[in-house]
């Protein structure tokens, strides 16, 4: 197992099981640059709903996406699986040409439930194995008191799934720890909270309407979305934008062709001087996911919409 995880930036605790492969961010700027074959540009399936799911996933593969990000909690893995099969058939690709990620949901953290969670995802996706399987959130539910489930036991069960060949990589989610240990990170919602699901609290202006982004995009001959995605890939993270519109899917796929200058990165960095946390289910789950990081101004207050079960 060369790499533990392809991971997202909002949750907690990564445990490294093997030595990691160092990344050189300067080299991570085009498809298909990888960490053990992980494309930097992926296609996300969160909030992808019928009747578009199957056709959209198939089209993503036809456009050129080779990294598809899935999860049991998204409630659409069966439709995604049909899209994978259709996309492979229409492109003539083989299963091993794709990197497929899925995630263990909170209600399957009990050690005896991990295998079932993985096998359910495999069944719905129509696959024999995953390229990566990791914990979606560091919060257990559905098996008695959440505090009675020890993460190490969950992890040990995930290791068994790796040893059985059901997943080629495993992981948990956190960010700063990754950088210190050269573990690759996937940045979900790379276009900054355009998702209407994140509806609580005051929201800043959508990133894609930013005058800074538009000015850079116009100067470099790119779209604002391509600028944002290239920024993410240029710092060494994989990005997984989602769209049901073919023209946007194609545009996002070609984000690596958007050449940004050093001064562009300085301007983009200023956009994040005061960040906004879009996805914080601490209140709903009664778990301090960001303990000590909640702001008094309400920008990072816990949301109530995201249910644990």
CSV table of C-alpha atoms in Angstrom, one decimal:
chain,number,residue,atom,x,y,z
A,1,UNK,CA,0.0,0.0,0.0
A,2,UNK,CA,2.0,3.0,-1.3
A,3,UNK,CA,-0.4,5.7,-0.1
A,4,UNK,CA,-2.9,5.7,2.6
A,5,UNK,CA,-5.4,8.2,1.3
A,6,UNK,CA,-6.8,10.7,-1.1
A,7,UNK,CA,-8.4,12.9,1.5
A,8,UNK,CA,-10.6,15.9,2.0
A,9,UNK,CA,-10.0,19.1,4.1
A,10,UNK,CA,-12.8,19.4,6.6
A,11,UNK,CA,-12.7,16.4,8.9
A,12,UNK,CA,-10.4,14.7,11.4
A,13,UNK,CA,-7.5,12.3,12.1
A,14,UNK,CA,-5.4,10.5,9.6
A,15,UNK,CA,-3.4,7.4,10.5
A,16,UNK,CA,-0.6,6.4,8.3
A,17,UNK,CA,-0.1,2.7,7.7
A,18,UNK,CA,2.8,2.8,5.3
A,19,UNK,CA,5.5,5.2,4.3
A,20,UNK,CA,4.1,7.9,2.1
A,21,UNK,CA,5.3,9.2,-1.3
A,22,UNK,CA,6.4,12.8,-1.2
A,23,UNK,CA,4.7,15.2,-3.5
A,24,UNK,CA,6.3,18.0,-5.5
A,25,UNK,CA,3.5,20.6,-5.9
A,26,UNK,CA,5.3,22.3,-8.7
A,27,UNK,CA,5.0,19.2,-10.8
A,28,UNK,CA,1.3,18.5,-9.9
A,29,UNK,CA,-0.3,20.7,-12.5
A,30,UNK,CA,-1.8,18.5,-15.2
A,31,UNK,CA,-3.8,15.4,-15.8
A,32,UNK,CA,-2.9,12.6,-15.2
A,33,UNK,CA,-0.4,13.5,-12.5
A,34,UNK,CA,-0.8,11.1,-9.7
A,35,UNK,CA,0.2,9.7,-6.3
A,36,UNK,CA,0.1,6.0,-7.1
A,37,UNK,CA,-2.2,6.7,-10.1
A,38,UNK,CA,-4.5,9.2,-8.4
A,39,UNK,CA,-5.4,11.9,-11.0
A,40,UNK,CA,-5.3,15.4,-9.6
A,41,UNK,CA,-8.5,16.2,-11.4
A,42,UNK,CA,-11.5,14.1,-10.4
A,43,UNK,CA,-15.3,14.2,-10.8
A,44,UNK,CA,-17.4,14.5,-7.7
A,45,UNK,CA,-20.8,12.9,-7.3
A,46,UNK,CA,-22.1,14.6,-4.1
A,47,UNK,CA,-25.6,15.9,-4.6
A,48,UNK,CA,-25.8,14.3,-8.1
A,49,UNK,CA,-29.4,13.2,-8.2
A,50,UNK,CA,-31.7,11.3,-10.6
A,51,UNK,CA,-32.5,11.5,-13.4
A,52,UNK,CA,-29.1,12.9,-14.3
A,53,UNK,CA,-26.7,10.7,-12.3
A,54,UNK,CA,-26.1,7.7,-14.7
A,55,UNK,CA,-25.8,9.8,-17.8
A,56,UNK,CA,-23.6,12.5,-16.1
A,57,UNK,CA,-21.1,10.0,-14.7
A,58,UNK,CA,-20.9,8.2,-18.1
A,59,UNK,CA,-20.3,11.5,-19.8
A,60,UNK,CA,-17.6,12.5,-17.3
A,61,UNK,CA,-15.7,9.3,-18.3
A,62,UNK,CA,-16.2,10.1,-22.0
A,63,UNK,CA,-14.9,13.6,-21.5
A,64,UNK,CA,-11.7,12.2,-19.9
A,65,UNK,CA,-12.2,12.1,-16.1
A,66,UNK,CA,-10.5,9.0,-14.7
A,67,UNK,CA,-11.0,9.8,-11.0
A,68,UNK,CA,-14.6,9.4,-9.7
A,69,UNK,CA,-15.4,10.3,-6.1
A,70,UNK,CA,-18.3,8.5,-4.5
A,71,UNK,CA,-19.8,7.8,-1.0
A,72,UNK,CA,-22.4,5.7,0.6
A,73,UNK,CA,-23.9,8.8,2.2
A,74,UNK,CA,-24.6,10.4,-1.2
A,75,UNK,CA,-27.4,7.9,-1.7
A,76,UNK,CA,-26.6,7.5,-5.4
A,77,UNK,CA,-24.0,4.8,-5.7
A,78,UNK,CA,-26.3,2.4,-7.6
A,79,UNK,CA,-26.9,5.1,-10.3
A,80,UNK,CA,-23.2,6.1,-10.2
A,81,UNK,CA,-22.3,2.4,-10.8
A,82,UNK,CA,-24.5,2.3,-13.9
A,83,UNK,CA,-22.8,5.4,-15.2
A,84,UNK,CA,-19.4,3.8,-14.6
A,85,UNK,CA,-20.4,0.7,-16.6
A,86,UNK,CA,-21.8,2.8,-19.4
A,87,UNK,CA,-18.8,5.1,-19.5
A,88,UNK,CA,-16.4,2.2,-19.6
A,89,UNK,CA,-18.4,0.5,-22.4
A,90,UNK,CA,-18.6,3.6,-24.5
A,91,UNK,CA,-14.9,4.5,-24.2
A,92,UNK,CA,-13.5,1.0,-24.3
A,93,UNK,CA,-11.6,1.5,-21.1
A,94,UNK,CA,-11.1,-1.1,-18.4
A,95,UNK,CA,-11.9,-0.9,-14.7
A,96,UNK,CA,-8.2,-0.5,-13.9
A,97,UNK,CA,-8.1,2.7,-16.0
A,98,UNK,CA,-10.3,4.5,-13.4
A,99,UNK,CA,-9.6,5.6,-9.8
A,100,UNK,CA,-12.8,5.1,-7.8
A,101,UNK,CA,-13.1,6.3,-4.2
A,102,UNK,CA,-15.9,5.6,-1.8
A,103,UNK,CA,-16.3,6.3,1.9
A,104,UNK,CA,-17.4,4.6,5.1
A,105,UNK,CA,-20.4,6.3,6.6
A,106,UNK,CA,-20.8,7.1,10.3
A,107,UNK,CA,-23.3,4.2,10.9
A,108,UNK,CA,-20.7,1.6,9.9
A,109,UNK,CA,-17.8,2.5,12.2
A,110,UNK,CA,-18.3,-0.5,14.4
A,111,UNK,CA,-15.5,-2.9,13.6
A,112,UNK,CA,-17.9,-5.7,12.7
A,113,UNK,CA,-19.8,-3.3,10.4
A,114,UNK,CA,-16.9,-2.0,8.3
A,115,UNK,CA,-16.9,-5.0,5.9
A,116,UNK,CA,-20.6,-4.7,5.3
A,117,UNK,CA,-20.3,-1.0,4.6
A,118,UNK,CA,-17.6,-1.6,2.0
A,119,UNK,CA,-19.4,-4.5,0.4
A,120,UNK,CA,-22.6,-2.5,0.1
A,121,UNK,CA,-20.8,0.2,-1.8
A,122,UNK,CA,-19.1,-2.4,-4.0
A,123,UNK,CA,-22.4,-4.0,-4.8
A,124,UNK,CA,-24.2,-0.8,-5.6
A,125,UNK,CA,-21.2,0.5,-7.7
A,126,UNK,CA,-21.0,-2.8,-9.5
A,127,UNK,CA,-17.3,-3.2,-8.7
A,128,UNK,CA,-15.0,-5.9,-7.3
A,129,UNK,CA,-12.7,-3.4,-5.5
A,130,UNK,CA,-12.2,0.3,-4.7
A,131,UNK,CA,-9.0,2.2,-5.3
A,132,UNK,CA,-9.6,4.1,-2.0
A,133,UNK,CA,-11.9,3.6,0.9
A,134,UNK,CA,-11.8,6.0,3.8
A,135,UNK,CA,-13.8,7.3,6.8
A,136,UNK,CA,-16.2,10.0,5.6
A,137,UNK,CA,-16.3,11.7,9.0
A,138,UNK,CA,-14.6,10.9,12.3
A,139,UNK,CA,-18.0,10.5,14.0
A,140,UNK,CA,-19.6,7.1,14.7
A,141,UNK,CA,-23.3,6.6,14.9
A,142,UNK,CA,-25.9,3.9,14.7
A,143,UNK,CA,-24.2,1.4,17.0
A,144,UNK,CA,-24.9,2.6,20.5
A,145,UNK,CA,-23.0,5.4,22.2
A,146,UNK,CA,-20.7,7.0,19.6
A,147,UNK,CA,-18.0,7.3,22.3
A,148,UNK,CA,-17.9,3.5,22.7
A,149,UNK,CA,-16.5,3.0,19.2
A,150,UNK,CA,-12.7,3.3,19.2
A,151,UNK,CA,-11.3,4.7,16.0
A,152,UNK,CA,-8.3,2.3,16.1
A,153,UNK,CA,-10.7,-0.7,16.0
A,154,UNK,CA,-12.5,0.8,13.0
A,155,UNK,CA,-9.1,1.3,11.3
A,156,UNK,CA,-8.0,-2.2,12.0
A,157,UNK,CA,-11.2,-3.5,10.2
A,158,UNK,CA,-10.4,-1.2,7.3
A,159,UNK,CA,-6.9,-2.7,7.1
A,160,UNK,CA,-8.5,-6.1,6.8
A,161,UNK,CA,-10.4,-4.9,3.8
A,162,UNK,CA,-7.2,-3.8,2.2
A,163,UNK,CA,-5.5,-7.1,3.0
A,164,UNK,CA,-8.5,-8.9,1.4
A,165,UNK,CA,-8.0,-6.9,-1.8
A,166,UNK,CA,-11.4,-5.1,-1.6
A,167,UNK,CA,-9.7,-1.7,-1.5
A,168,UNK,CA,-6.2,-0.8,-2.7
A,169,UNK,CA,-5.8,2.2,-0.3
A,170,UNK,CA,-7.5,3.2,3.0
A,171,UNK,CA,-7.5,6.4,5.0
A,172,UNK,CA,-9.2,8.9,7.4
A,173,UNK,CA,-9.6,12.6,6.9
A,174,UNK,CA,-7.5,15.5,8.2
A,175,UNK,CA,-5.3,18.2,6.6
A,176,UNK,CA,-2.3,19.6,8.5
A,177,UNK,CA,-1.2,16.2,9.6
A,178,UNK,CA,-1.1,15.2,6.0
A,179,UNK,CA,1.3,17.9,5.0
A,180,UNK,CA,3.8,16.9,7.7
A,181,UNK,CA,3.7,13.3,6.5
A,182,UNK,CA,3.5,13.8,2.8
A,183,UNK,CA,0.0,12.3,2.5
A,184,UNK,CA,-2.0,13.4,-0.6
A,185,UNK,CA,-5.2,15.5,0.0
A,186,UNK,CA,-8.3,15.8,-2.1
A,187,UNK,CA,-10.1,19.2,-1.7
A,188,UNK,CA,-13.8,18.7,-2.1
A,189,UNK,CA,-16.1,21.6,-3.0
A,190,UNK,CA,-13.2,23.2,-4.9
A,191,UNK,CA,-15.5,25.9,-6.2
A,192,UNK,CA,-16.2,27.1,-2.7
A,193,UNK,CA,-19.7,26.3,-1.5
A,194,UNK,CA,-21.8,26.8,-4.5
A,195,UNK,CA,-23.8,23.8,-3.2
A,196,UNK,CA,-27.2,24.9,-2.0
A,197,UNK,CA,-27.1,22.2,0.7
A,198,UNK,CA,-24.9,24.5,2.8
A,199,UNK,CA,-27.8,26.8,3.5
A,200,UNK,CA,-27.3,27.9,7.1
A,201,UNK,CA,-25.7,31.2,8.2
A,202,UNK,CA,-24.7,34.2,6.2
A,203,UNK,CA,-22.8,33.2,3.1
A,204,UNK,CA,-20.2,35.2,1.3
A,205,UNK,CA,-20.5,36.0,-2.4
A,206,UNK,CA,-20.0,32.8,-4.4
A,207,UNK,CA,-16.4,32.4,-5.4
A,208,UNK,CA,-17.2,32.2,-9.1
A,209,UNK,CA,-18.6,35.7,-8.9
A,210,UNK,CA,-15.4,37.1,-7.4
A,211,UNK,CA,-14.0,40.1,-9.4
A,212,UNK,CA,-10.5,38.9,-8.7
A,213,UNK,CA,-11.2,35.5,-10.2
A,214,UNK,CA,-12.9,37.0,-13.2
A,215,UNK,CA,-10.1,39.5,-13.8
A,216,UNK,CA,-7.5,36.7,-13.7
A,217,UNK,CA,-9.6,34.4,-15.9
A,218,UNK,CA,-10.0,37.1,-18.6
A,219,UNK,CA,-6.3,37.9,-18.6
A,220,UNK,CA,-5.3,34.2,-18.9
A,221,UNK,CA,-8.0,33.2,-21.3
A,222,UNK,CA,-9.6,30.8,-18.8
A,223,UNK,CA,-13.0,30.5,-17.1
A,224,UNK,CA,-13.2,31.5,-13.4
A,225,UNK,CA,-13.8,27.9,-12.5
A,226,UNK,CA,-10.7,26.8,-14.3
A,227,UNK,CA,-8.7,29.4,-12.4
A,228,UNK,CA,-10.0,28.1,-9.1
A,229,UNK,CA,-9.4,24.5,-10.0
A,230,UNK,CA,-5.9,25.1,-11.3
A,231,UNK,CA,-5.1,27.0,-8.1
A,232,UNK,CA,-6.1,23.8,-6.2
A,233,UNK,CA,-4.1,21.5,-8.4
A,234,UNK,CA,-1.0,23.7,-8.4
A,235,UNK,CA,-0.7,23.4,-4.7
A,236,UNK,CA,-0.7,19.6,-5.0
A,237,UNK,CA,-4.3,18.7,-4.0
A,238,UNK,CA,-6.7,16.8,-6.1
A,239,UNK,CA,-9.9,18.6,-6.9
A,240,UNK,CA,-13.3,17.0,-7.6
A,241,UNK,CA,-15.7,19.5,-9.2
A,242,UNK,CA,-19.2,18.3,-10.1
A,243,UNK,CA,-21.6,19.5,-12.8
A,244,UNK,CA,-24.5,18.0,-14.7
A,245,UNK,CA,-23.8,20.4,-17.7
A,246,UNK,CA,-21.6,18.9,-20.4
A,247,UNK,CA,-20.0,22.3,-21.3
A,248,UNK,CA,-19.0,22.9,-17.6
A,249,UNK,CA,-17.7,19.3,-17.2
A,250,UNK,CA,-15.5,19.8,-20.3
A,251,UNK,CA,-14.4,23.2,-19.2
A,252,UNK,CA,-13.4,21.9,-15.7
A,253,UNK,CA,-11.6,19.0,-17.2
A,254,UNK,CA,-9.3,21.3,-19.2
A,255,UNK,CA,-8.5,23.4,-16.1
A,256,UNK,CA,-4.9,22.1,-16.1
A,257,UNK,CA,-4.4,24.1,-19.4
A,258,UNK,CA,-5.0,27.3,-17.5
A,259,UNK,CA,-1.6,28.8,-16.9
A,260,UNK,CA,-1.4,31.0,-13.9
A,261,UNK,CA,1.4,33.4,-13.0
A,262,UNK,CA,3.0,33.9,-9.6
A,263,UNK,CA,1.2,37.2,-9.1
A,264,UNK,CA,-2.1,35.5,-9.8
A,265,UNK,CA,-1.5,33.1,-6.9
A,266,UNK,CA,-0.7,36.0,-4.6
A,267,UNK,CA,-4.1,37.6,-5.5
A,268,UNK,CA,-5.9,34.4,-5.1
A,269,UNK,CA,-4.3,33.8,-1.7
A,270,UNK,CA,-5.9,37.0,-0.4
A,271,UNK,CA,-9.3,35.6,-1.1
A,272,UNK,CA,-8.8,33.1,1.6
A,273,UNK,CA,-7.5,35.5,4.3
A,274,UNK,CA,-10.9,35.1,6.0
A,275,UNK,CA,-12.2,31.7,5.2
A,276,UNK,CA,-15.8,30.5,5.5
A,277,UNK,CA,-16.7,27.0,6.7
A,278,UNK,CA,-19.6,25.8,4.7
A,279,UNK,CA,-20.0,22.3,6.1
A,280,UNK,CA,-20.1,22.0,9.9
A,281,UNK,CA,-22.6,19.5,11.3
A,282,UNK,CA,-21.2,19.8,14.9
A,283,UNK,CA,-24.5,20.9,16.3
A,284,UNK,CA,-26.6,18.1,14.6
A,285,UNK,CA,-24.2,15.4,15.6
A,286,UNK,CA,-23.5,16.8,19.1
A,287,UNK,CA,-19.7,16.4,18.4
A,288,UNK,CA,-17.2,19.3,18.6
A,289,UNK,CA,-15.7,18.7,15.2
A,290,UNK,CA,-14.0,22.1,15.2
A,291,UNK,CA,-13.5,22.6,18.9
A,292,UNK,CA,-11.8,25.9,19.6
A,293,UNK,CA,-12.2,27.0,16.0
A,294,UNK,CA,-15.8,28.3,16.1
A,295,UNK,CA,-16.0,32.1,15.6
A,296,UNK,CA,-18.2,34.4,17.7
A,297,UNK,CA,-19.3,36.2,14.5
A,298,UNK,CA,-21.3,33.2,13.4
A,299,UNK,CA,-19.4,32.5,10.2
A,300,UNK,CA,-18.3,29.1,11.4
A,301,UNK,CA,-21.2,28.2,13.6
A,302,UNK,CA,-22.4,24.6,13.7
A,303,UNK,CA,-25.1,23.7,11.2
A,304,UNK,CA,-28.2,21.8,12.1
A,305,UNK,CA,-29.3,20.3,8.8
A,306,UNK,CA,-26.9,17.4,8.5
A,307,UNK,CA,-28.3,14.4,10.4
A,308,UNK,CA,-26.0,11.7,11.7
A,309,UNK,CA,-28.3,8.7,10.9
